[in-house]
Short mmCIF file of C-alpha atoms in Angstrom, two decimals:
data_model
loop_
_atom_site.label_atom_id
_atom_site.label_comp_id
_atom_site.label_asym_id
_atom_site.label_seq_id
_atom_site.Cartn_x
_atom_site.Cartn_y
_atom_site.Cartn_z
CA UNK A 1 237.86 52.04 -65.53
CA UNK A 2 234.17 52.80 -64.33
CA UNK A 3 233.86 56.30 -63.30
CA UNK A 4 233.04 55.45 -59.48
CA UNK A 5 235.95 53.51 -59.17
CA UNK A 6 237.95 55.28 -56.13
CA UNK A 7 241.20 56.91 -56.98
CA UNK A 8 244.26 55.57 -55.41
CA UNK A 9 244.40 58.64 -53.06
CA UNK A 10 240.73 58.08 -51.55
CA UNK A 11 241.76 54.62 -50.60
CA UNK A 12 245.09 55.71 -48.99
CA UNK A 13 242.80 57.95 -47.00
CA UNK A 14 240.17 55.54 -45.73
CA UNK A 15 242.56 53.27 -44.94
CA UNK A 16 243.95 56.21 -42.74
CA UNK A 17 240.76 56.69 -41.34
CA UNK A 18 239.92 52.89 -40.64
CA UNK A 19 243.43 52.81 -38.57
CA UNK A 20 242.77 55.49 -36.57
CA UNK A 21 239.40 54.97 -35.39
CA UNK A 22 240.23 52.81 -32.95
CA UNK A 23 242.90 54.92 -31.23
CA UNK A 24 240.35 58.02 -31.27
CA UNK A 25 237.38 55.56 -29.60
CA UNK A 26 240.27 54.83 -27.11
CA UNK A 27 240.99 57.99 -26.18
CA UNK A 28 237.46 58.99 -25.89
CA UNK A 29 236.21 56.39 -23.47
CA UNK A 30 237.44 57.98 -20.39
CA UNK A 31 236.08 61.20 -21.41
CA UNK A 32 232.63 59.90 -21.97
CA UNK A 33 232.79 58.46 -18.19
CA UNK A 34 234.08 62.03 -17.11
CA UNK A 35 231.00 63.61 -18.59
CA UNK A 36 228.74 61.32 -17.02
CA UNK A 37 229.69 62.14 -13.22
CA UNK A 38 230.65 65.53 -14.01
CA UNK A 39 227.51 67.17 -12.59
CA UNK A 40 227.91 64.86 -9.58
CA UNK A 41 225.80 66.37 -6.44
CA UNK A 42 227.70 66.60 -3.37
CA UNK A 43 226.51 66.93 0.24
CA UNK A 44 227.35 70.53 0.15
CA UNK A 45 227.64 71.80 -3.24
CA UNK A 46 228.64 70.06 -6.83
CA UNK A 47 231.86 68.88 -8.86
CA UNK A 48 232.04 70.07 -12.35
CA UNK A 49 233.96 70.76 -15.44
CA UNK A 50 234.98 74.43 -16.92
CA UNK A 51 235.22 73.70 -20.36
CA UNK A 52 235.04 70.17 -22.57
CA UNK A 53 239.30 69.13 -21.39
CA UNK A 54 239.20 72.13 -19.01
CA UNK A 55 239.87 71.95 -14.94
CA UNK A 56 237.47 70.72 -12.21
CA UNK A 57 235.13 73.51 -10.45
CA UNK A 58 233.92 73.07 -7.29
CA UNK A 59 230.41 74.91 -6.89
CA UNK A 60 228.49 75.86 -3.39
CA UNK A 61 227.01 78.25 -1.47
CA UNK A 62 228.98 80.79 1.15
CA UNK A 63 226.72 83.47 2.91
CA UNK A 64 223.64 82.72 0.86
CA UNK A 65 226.20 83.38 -2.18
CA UNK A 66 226.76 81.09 -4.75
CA UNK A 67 230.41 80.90 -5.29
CA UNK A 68 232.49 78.52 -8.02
CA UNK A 69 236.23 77.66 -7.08
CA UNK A 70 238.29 76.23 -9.51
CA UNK A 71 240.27 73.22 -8.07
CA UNK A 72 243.57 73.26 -10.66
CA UNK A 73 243.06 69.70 -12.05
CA UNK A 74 241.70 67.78 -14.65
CA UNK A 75 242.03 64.47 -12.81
CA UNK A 76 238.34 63.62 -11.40
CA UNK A 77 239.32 61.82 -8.32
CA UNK A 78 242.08 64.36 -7.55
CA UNK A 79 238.88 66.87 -7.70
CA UNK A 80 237.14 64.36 -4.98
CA UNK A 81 240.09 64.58 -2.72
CA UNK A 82 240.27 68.20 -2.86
CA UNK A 83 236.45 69.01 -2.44
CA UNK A 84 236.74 66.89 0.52
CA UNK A 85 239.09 69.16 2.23
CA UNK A 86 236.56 72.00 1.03
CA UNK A 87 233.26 70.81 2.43
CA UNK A 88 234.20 72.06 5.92
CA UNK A 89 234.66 75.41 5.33
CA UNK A 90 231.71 75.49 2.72
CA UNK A 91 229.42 74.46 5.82
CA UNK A 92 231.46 77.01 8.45
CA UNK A 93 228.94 78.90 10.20
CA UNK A 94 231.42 81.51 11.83
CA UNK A 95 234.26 83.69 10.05
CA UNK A 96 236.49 81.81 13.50
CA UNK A 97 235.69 78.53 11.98
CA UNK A 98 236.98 79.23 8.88
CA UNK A 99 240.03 80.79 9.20
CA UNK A 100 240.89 77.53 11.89
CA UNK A 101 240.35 75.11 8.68
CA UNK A 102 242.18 78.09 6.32
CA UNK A 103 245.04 77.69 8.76
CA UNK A 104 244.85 74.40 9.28
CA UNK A 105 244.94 73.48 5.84
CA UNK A 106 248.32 75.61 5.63
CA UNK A 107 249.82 74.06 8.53
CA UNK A 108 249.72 76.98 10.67
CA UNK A 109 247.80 75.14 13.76
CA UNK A 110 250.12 74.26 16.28
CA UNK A 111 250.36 70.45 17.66
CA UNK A 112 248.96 70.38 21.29
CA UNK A 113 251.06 68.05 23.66
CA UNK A 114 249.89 65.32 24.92
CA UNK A 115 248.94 65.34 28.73
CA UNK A 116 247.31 63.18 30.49
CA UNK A 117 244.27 64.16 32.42
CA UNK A 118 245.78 62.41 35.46
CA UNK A 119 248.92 64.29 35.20
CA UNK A 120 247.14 67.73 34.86
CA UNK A 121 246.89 68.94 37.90
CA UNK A 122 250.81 69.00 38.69
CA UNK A 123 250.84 70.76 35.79
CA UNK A 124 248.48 73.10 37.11
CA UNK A 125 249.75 73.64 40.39
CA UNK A 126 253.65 74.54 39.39
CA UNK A 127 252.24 76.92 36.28
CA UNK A 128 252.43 80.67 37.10
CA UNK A 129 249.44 81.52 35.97
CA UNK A 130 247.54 79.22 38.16
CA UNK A 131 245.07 80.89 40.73
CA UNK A 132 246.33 81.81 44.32
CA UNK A 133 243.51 81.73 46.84
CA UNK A 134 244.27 80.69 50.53
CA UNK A 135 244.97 77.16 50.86
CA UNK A 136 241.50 76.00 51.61
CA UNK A 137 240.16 77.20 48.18
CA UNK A 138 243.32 75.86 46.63
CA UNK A 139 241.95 72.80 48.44
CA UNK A 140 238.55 73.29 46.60
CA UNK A 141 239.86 73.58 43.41
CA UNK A 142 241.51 70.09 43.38
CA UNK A 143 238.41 68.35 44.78
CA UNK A 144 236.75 69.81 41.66
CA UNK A 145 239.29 69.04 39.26
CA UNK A 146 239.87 65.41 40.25
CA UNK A 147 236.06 65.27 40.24
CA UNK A 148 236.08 65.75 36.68
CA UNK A 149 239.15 63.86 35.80
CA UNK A 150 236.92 60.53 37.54
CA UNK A 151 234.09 61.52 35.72
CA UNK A 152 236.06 61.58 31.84
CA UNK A 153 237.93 58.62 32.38
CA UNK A 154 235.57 56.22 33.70
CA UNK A 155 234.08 53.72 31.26
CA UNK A 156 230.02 54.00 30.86
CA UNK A 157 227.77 52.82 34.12
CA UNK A 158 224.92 50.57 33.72
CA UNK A 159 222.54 53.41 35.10
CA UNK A 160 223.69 55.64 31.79
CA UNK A 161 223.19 52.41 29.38
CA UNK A 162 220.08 52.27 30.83
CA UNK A 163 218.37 55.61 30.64
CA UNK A 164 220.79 56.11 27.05
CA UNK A 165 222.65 59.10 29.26
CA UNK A 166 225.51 60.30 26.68
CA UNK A 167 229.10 60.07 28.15
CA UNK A 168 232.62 59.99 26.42
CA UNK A 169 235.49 58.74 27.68
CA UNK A 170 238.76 60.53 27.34
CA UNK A 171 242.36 60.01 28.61
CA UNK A 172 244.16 63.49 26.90
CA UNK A 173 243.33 66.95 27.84
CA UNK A 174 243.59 68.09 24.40
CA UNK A 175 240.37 65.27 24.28
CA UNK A 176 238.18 67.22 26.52
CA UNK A 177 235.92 69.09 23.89
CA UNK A 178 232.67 70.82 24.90
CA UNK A 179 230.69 68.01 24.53
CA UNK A 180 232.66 66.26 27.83
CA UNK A 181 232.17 69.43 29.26
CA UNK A 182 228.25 69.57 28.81
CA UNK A 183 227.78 65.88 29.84
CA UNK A 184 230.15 66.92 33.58
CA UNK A 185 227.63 69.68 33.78
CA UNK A 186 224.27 67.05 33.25
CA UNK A 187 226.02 64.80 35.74
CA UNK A 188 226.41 67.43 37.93
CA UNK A 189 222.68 68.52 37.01
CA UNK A 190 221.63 65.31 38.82
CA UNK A 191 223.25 65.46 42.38
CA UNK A 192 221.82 67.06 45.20
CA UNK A 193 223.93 70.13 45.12
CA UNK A 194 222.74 73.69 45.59
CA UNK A 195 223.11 75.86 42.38
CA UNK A 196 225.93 78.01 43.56
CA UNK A 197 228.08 74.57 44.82
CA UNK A 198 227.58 73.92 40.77
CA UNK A 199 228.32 77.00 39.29
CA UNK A 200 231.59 77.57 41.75
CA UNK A 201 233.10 73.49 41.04
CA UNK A 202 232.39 74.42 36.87
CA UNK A 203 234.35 77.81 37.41
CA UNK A 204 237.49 76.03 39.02
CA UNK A 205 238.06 73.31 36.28
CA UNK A 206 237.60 76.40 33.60
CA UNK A 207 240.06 78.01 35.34
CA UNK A 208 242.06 75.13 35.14
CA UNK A 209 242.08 74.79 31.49
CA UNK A 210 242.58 77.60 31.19
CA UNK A 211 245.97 77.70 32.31
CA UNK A 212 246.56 74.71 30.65
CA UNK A 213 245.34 75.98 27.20
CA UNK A 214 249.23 75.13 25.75
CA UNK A 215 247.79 71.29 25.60
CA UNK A 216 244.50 71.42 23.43
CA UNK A 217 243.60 73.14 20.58
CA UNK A 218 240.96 75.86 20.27
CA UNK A 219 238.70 77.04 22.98
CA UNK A 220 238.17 76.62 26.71
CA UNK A 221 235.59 73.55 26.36
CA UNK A 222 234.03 75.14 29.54
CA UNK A 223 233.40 78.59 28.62
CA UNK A 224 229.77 77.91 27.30
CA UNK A 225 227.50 79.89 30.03
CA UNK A 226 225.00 76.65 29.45
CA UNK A 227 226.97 74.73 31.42
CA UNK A 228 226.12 76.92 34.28
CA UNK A 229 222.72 76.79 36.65
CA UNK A 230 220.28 79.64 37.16
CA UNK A 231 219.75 81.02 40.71
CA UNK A 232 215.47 80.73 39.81
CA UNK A 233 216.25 76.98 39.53
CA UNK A 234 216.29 77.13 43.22
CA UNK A 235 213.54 79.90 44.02
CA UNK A 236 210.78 77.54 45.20
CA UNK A 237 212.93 75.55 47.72
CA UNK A 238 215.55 78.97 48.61
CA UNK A 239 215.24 79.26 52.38
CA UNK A 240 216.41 82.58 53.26
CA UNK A 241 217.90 83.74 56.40
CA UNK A 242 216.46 84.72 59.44
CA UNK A 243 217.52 87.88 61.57
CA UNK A 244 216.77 87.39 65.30
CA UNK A 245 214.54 89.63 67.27
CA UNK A 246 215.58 91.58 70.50
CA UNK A 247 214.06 89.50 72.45
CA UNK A 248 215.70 86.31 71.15
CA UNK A 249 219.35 88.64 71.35
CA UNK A 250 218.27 88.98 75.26
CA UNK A 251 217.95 85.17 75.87
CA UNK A 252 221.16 84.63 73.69
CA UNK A 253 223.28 86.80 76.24
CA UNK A 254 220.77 85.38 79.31
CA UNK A 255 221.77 81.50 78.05
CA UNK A 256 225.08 82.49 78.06
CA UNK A 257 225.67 83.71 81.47
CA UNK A 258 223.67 81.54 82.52
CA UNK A 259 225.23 78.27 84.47
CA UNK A 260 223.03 75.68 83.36
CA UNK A 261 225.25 75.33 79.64
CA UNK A 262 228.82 74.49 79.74
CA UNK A 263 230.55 75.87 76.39
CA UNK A 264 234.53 76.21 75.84
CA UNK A 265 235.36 79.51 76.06
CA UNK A 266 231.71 80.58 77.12
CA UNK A 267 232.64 83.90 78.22
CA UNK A 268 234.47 84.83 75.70
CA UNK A 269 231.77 83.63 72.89
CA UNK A 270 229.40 85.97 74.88
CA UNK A 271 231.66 88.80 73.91
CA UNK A 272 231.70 87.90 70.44
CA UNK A 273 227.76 87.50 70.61
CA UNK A 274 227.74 91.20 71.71
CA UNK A 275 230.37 92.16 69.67
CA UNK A 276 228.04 90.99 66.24
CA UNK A 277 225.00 92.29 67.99
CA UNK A 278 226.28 96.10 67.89
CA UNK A 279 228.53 96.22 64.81
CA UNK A 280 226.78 94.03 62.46
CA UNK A 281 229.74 92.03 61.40
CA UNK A 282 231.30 89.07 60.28
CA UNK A 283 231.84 86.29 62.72
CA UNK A 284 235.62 85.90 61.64
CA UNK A 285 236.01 89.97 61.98
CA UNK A 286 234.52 89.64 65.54
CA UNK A 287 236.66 86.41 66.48
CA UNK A 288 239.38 87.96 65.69
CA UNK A 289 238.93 91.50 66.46
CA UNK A 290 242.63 93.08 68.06
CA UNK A 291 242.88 95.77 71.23
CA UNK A 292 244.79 97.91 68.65
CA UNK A 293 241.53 98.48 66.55
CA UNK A 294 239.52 99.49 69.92
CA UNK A 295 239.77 103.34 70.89
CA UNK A 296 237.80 103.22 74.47
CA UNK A 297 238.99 106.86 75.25
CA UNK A 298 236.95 107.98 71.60
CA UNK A 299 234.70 105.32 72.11
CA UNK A 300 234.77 103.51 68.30
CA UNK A 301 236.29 100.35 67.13
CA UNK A 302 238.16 99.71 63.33
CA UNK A 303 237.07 96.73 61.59
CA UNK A 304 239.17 95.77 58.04
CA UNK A 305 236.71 92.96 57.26
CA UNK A 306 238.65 90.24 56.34
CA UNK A 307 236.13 88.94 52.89
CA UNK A 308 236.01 92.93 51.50
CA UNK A 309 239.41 93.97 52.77
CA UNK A 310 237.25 97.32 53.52
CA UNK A 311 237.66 99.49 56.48
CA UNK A 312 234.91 100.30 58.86
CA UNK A 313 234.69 102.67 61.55
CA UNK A 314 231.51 101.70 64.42
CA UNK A 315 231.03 104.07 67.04
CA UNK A 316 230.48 101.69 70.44
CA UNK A 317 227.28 101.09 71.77
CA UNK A 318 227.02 101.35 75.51
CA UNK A 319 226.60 97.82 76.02
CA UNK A 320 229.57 97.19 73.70
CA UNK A 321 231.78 99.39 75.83
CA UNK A 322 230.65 97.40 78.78
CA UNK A 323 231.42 94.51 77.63
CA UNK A 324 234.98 95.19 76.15
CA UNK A 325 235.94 96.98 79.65
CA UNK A 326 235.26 93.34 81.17
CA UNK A 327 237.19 91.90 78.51
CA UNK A 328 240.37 93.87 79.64
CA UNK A 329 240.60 91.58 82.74
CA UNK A 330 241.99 88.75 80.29
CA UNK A 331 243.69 90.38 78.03
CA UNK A 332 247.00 88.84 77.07
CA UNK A 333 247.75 89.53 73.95
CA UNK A 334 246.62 91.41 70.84
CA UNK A 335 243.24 89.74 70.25
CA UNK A 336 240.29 90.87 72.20
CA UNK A 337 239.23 87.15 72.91
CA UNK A 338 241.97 85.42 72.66
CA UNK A 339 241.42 81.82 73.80
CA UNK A 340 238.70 81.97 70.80
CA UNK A 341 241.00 83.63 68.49
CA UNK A 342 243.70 80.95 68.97
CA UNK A 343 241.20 78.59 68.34
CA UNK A 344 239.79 80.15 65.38
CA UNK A 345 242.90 79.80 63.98
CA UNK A 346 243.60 76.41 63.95
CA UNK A 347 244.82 74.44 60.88
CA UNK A 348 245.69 70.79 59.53
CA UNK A 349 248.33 69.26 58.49
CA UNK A 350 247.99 70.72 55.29
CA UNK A 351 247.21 74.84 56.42
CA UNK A 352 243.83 74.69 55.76
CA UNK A 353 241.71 76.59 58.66
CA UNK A 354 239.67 74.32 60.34
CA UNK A 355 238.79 76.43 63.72
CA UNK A 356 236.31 78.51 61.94
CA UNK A 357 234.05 75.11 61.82
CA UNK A 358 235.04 74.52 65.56
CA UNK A 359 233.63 77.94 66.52
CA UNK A 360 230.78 77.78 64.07
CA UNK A 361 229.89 74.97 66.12
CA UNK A 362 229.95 77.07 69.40
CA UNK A 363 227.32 79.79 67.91
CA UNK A 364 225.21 77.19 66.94
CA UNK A 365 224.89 75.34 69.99
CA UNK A 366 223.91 78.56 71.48
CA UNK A 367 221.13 79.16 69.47
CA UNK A 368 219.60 75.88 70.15
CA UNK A 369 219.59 76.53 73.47
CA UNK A 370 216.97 78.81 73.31
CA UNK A 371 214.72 76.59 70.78
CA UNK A 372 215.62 77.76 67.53
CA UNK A 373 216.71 75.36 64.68
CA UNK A 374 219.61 76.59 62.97
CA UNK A 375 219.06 74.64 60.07
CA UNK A 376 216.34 72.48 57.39
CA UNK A 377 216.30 70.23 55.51
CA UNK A 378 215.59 71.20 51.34
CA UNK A 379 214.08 68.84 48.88
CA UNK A 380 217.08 68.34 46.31
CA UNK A 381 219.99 69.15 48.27
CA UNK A 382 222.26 66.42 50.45
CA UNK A 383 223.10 69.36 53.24
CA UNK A 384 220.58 71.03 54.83
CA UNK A 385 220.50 74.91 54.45
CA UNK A 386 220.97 77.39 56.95
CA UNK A 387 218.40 79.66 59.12
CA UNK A 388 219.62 80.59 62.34
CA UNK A 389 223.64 81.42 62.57
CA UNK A 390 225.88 84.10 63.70
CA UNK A 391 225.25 85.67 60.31
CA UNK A 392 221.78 86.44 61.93
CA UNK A 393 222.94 89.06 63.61
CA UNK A 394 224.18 90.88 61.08
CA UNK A 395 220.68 90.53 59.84
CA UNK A 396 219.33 91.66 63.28
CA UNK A 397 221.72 94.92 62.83
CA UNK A 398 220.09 95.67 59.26
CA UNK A 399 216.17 95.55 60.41
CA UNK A 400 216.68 97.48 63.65
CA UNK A 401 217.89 100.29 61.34
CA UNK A 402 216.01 100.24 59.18
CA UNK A 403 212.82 99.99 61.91
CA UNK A 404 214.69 102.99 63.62
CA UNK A 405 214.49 105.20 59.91
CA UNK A 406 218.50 105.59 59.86
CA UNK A 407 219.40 105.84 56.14
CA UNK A 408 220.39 103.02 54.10
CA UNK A 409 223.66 104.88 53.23
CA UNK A 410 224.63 104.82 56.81
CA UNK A 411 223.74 101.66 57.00
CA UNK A 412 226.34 100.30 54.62
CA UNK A 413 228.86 102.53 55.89
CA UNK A 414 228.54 100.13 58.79
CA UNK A 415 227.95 96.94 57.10
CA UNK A 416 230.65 97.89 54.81
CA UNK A 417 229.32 96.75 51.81
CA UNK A 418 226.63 96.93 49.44
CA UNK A 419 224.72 94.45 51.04
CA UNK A 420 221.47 92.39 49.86
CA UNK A 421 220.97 92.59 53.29
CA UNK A 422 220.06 96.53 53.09
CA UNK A 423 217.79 95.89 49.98
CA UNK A 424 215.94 93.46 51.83
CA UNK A 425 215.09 95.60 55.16
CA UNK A 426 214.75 98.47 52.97
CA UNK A 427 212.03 97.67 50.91
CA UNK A 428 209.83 99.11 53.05
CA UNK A 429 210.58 102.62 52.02
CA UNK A 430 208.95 102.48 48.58
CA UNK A 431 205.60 100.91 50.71
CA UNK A 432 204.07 104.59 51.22
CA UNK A 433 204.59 105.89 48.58
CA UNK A 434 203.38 102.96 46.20
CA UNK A 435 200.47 102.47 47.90
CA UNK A 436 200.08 106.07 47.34
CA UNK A 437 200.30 105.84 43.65
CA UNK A 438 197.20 103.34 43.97
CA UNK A 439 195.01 105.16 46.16
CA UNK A 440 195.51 107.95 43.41
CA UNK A 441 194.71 105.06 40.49
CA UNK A 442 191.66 103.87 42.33
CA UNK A 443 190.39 107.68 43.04
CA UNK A 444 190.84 106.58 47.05
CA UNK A 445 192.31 108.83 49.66
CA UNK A 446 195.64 107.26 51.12
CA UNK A 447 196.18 107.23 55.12
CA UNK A 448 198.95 106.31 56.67
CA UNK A 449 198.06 103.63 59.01
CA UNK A 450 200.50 104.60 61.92
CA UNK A 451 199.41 108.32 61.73
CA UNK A 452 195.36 106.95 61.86
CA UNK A 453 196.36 105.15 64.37
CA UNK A 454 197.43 108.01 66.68
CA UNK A 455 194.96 109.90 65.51
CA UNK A 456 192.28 107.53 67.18
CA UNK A 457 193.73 107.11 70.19
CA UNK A 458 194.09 110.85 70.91
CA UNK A 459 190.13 110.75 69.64
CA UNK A 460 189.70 108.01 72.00
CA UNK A 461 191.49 109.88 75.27
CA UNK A 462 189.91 112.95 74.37
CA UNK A 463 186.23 111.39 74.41
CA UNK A 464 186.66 110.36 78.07
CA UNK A 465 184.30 112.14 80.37
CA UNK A 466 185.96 114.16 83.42
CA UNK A 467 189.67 114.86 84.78
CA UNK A 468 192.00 112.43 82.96
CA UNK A 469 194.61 110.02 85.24
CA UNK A 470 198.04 111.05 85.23
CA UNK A 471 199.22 107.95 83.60
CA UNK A 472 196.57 109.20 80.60
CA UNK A 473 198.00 112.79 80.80
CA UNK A 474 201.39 111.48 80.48
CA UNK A 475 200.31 108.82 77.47
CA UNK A 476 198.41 112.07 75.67
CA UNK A 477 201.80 114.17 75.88
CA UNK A 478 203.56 111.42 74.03
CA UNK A 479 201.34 110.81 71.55
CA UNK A 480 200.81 114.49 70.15
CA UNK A 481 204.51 114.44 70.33
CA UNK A 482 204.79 111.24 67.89
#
């Protein structure tokens, strides 16, 4: 036998070997495919292996940290499936968000029921903690509401294919997410309502979710502050309101004892006009002013406005007194003008007030009798804004006080509130003393112009050759007193 002629045992062995190369290829094949997507990039992190038969490790970054979680399998595609449900939470910006995915993933989320958008407001209305205004705003609040519910479950208009304006249509509540919210508010955006109409119709249908949170899931999708307006949106259109002058007050009271106007009620509404002239307040606190909150004998009337639910106490001007004392010849019952009180009070079918328009009406007519134009007409808004109105007097009250020098406390003791009103007749009283500050910046001597004033007509009477008039005399004594 040669001596590289194999012994019996090294053939037994190769022949061992030759068998069970094929099984070991087999059972390496899906490990060589493993190690070829292995360091597969994801679109937020990367799948890996631990070790060469180890488990799957899902890699990414959380707060700028990079972080490696293991994902208990060996199985690739089981890996997939469970990155998947990781992803999310990788890409969380908020802790919130987060721990709604952590709790999610554990099934502690609740199910939100389904309710249909039609069906919400009967929901609403029978829930507890629904909002209890009088009826009118009640009223209000399901013109707003029902404007929305339109709005999300209309199919797209041609006008929004056409200009690519975004709009979703949903059927559920729990379908209303921000994004329907946002694209109410850009509808609204575009109608020709004032800012404050659009801010008050978004508060009512959060409102209304917000009672109704039982049926979505997560937030109020109108709490977002974006989806209100800003007041400067309006600031170059804002017409502001007028006060009246005393002379204009004088031909209000003239037109209205005058014959040549017929007006329901007429003298009555001149009580009311006098009434607003010397207290400064509301029309509905005037309308509806009672005997009880009259004390002739201490001369002073008690107002508990009816919008602050404050109490006033206004002692009576002269021509106020005069004018209740005539109003005791119709008294008949607790209201100082009661024909217009009654009437004030009026309601529909369904208790809303609808006098308060009817009387409105009245004072307006009243002031167009002597010329003025109660309202104008704004670029961007359907209703024209108002000028002239009853609230004018209240204006009226503000700038004769604050012309007179009373205090702006006292003021709102009468006003009974702190008014933007006050601030606006009262800006005068930083005038002097600002324009003081820049005479002393520009190294000028301030004057105040009233005082030069007097002082050059007292120069001027005192120039005048010879014995003065008596008129003079008299206009001399006055203005040294001043």
């Amino acid at each position: 036998m040669p001596p590289f002629a194999p012994t019996l045992m090294q053939i037994s062995g190769f022949a061992r070997y030759i068998v069970a190369y094929p099984v070991f290829l087999k059972q390496r094949v899906p490990m060589s495919r493993e190690k070829k997507v292995t360091p597969m990039k994801l679109a937020a992190g990367s799948i890996r292996r631990k070790r060469t038969n180890g488990c799957f490790t899902y890699r990414c970054q959380v707060n700028g940290r990079r972080t490696e979680i293991s994902l208990q399998t060996k199985d690739y595609h089981e890996a997939l499936k469970k990155v998947a449900d990781l992803v999310p939470i990788a890409q969380a910006q908020t802790a919130e968000v987060v721990a709604a995915h952590v709790n999610q993933a554990r099934g502690f989320v609740r199910q939100a029921d389904d309710l249909p958008l039609e069906e919400a407001w009967d929901k609403y209305i029978r829930h507890p903690d629904r909002a209890m205004p009088q009826i009118h705003e009640i009223l209000s609040y399901q013109a707003s509401f029902s404007e929305f519910v339109e709005f999300a479950t209309r199919p797209v208009t041609e006008e929004e294919l056409r200009h690519r304006i975004p709009h979703t249509r949903v059927q559920l509540v729990k379908e209303v997410t921000p994004t329907v919210a946002l694209e109410f508010a850009e509808y609204l955006r575009r109608l020709p309502i004032a800012v404050d109409t659009h801010n008050r119709k978004i508060r009512r249908i959060r409102k209304v979710f917000s009672v109704l949170n039982d049926y979505y899931i997560g937030d109020n999708p109108f709490r977002a502050k974006s989806l209100f307006r800003k007041p400067r949106e309006e600031q170059n259109s804002i017409i502001r309101r007028q006060a009246f002058t005393k002379e204009e007050e004088n031909r209000l009271l003239e037109e209205l004892r005058s014959p040549a106007h017929r007006l329901m009620n007429k003298e009555e509404i001149r009580i009311v006009y006098i009434i607003g002239m010397y207290t400064g307040q509301r029309l509905k606190d005037c309308v509806l002013l009672q005997w009880q909150n009259v004390d002739l004998i201490h001369r002073r009337i008690y107002v508990k406005q009816f919008k602050t639910g404050k109490e006033v106490s206004i002692p009576l001007a002269v021509q106020l007194y005069d004018a209740l004392m005539e109003a005791q010849k119709w008294k008949c019952d607790q209201y100082v003008c009661p024909k217009t009180a009654a009437r004030y009070n009026k309601t529909d079918a369904y208790g809303k007030n609808v006098g308060n328009n009817l009387i409105d009406i009245d004072v307006v007519r009243v002031i167009r009798w002597i010329g003025l134009e109660p309202s104008v007409s704004v670029p961007g808004r359907k209703k024209k804004m108002t000028v002239y109105g009853f609230h004018s007097l209240r204006h009226s009250f503000a700038s004769f006080c604050a012309e007179a020098g009373v205090p702006k406390a006292v003021l709102l003791s009468i006003l009974g509130t702190e008014s933007e009103i006050a601030d606006k007749y009262y800006t005068h009283v930083g005038n002097e003393a600002q324009e003081k500050a820049i005479a002393a910046i520009s190294g000028t001597t301030f004057e105040n112009s009233d005082k030069t004033k007097l002082h050059k007509a007292l120069e001027f009477i005192d120039q005048i050759n010879g014995p003065l008039p008596g008129c003079m005399l008299q206009l001399r004594e006055i203005l040294m007193g001043a």
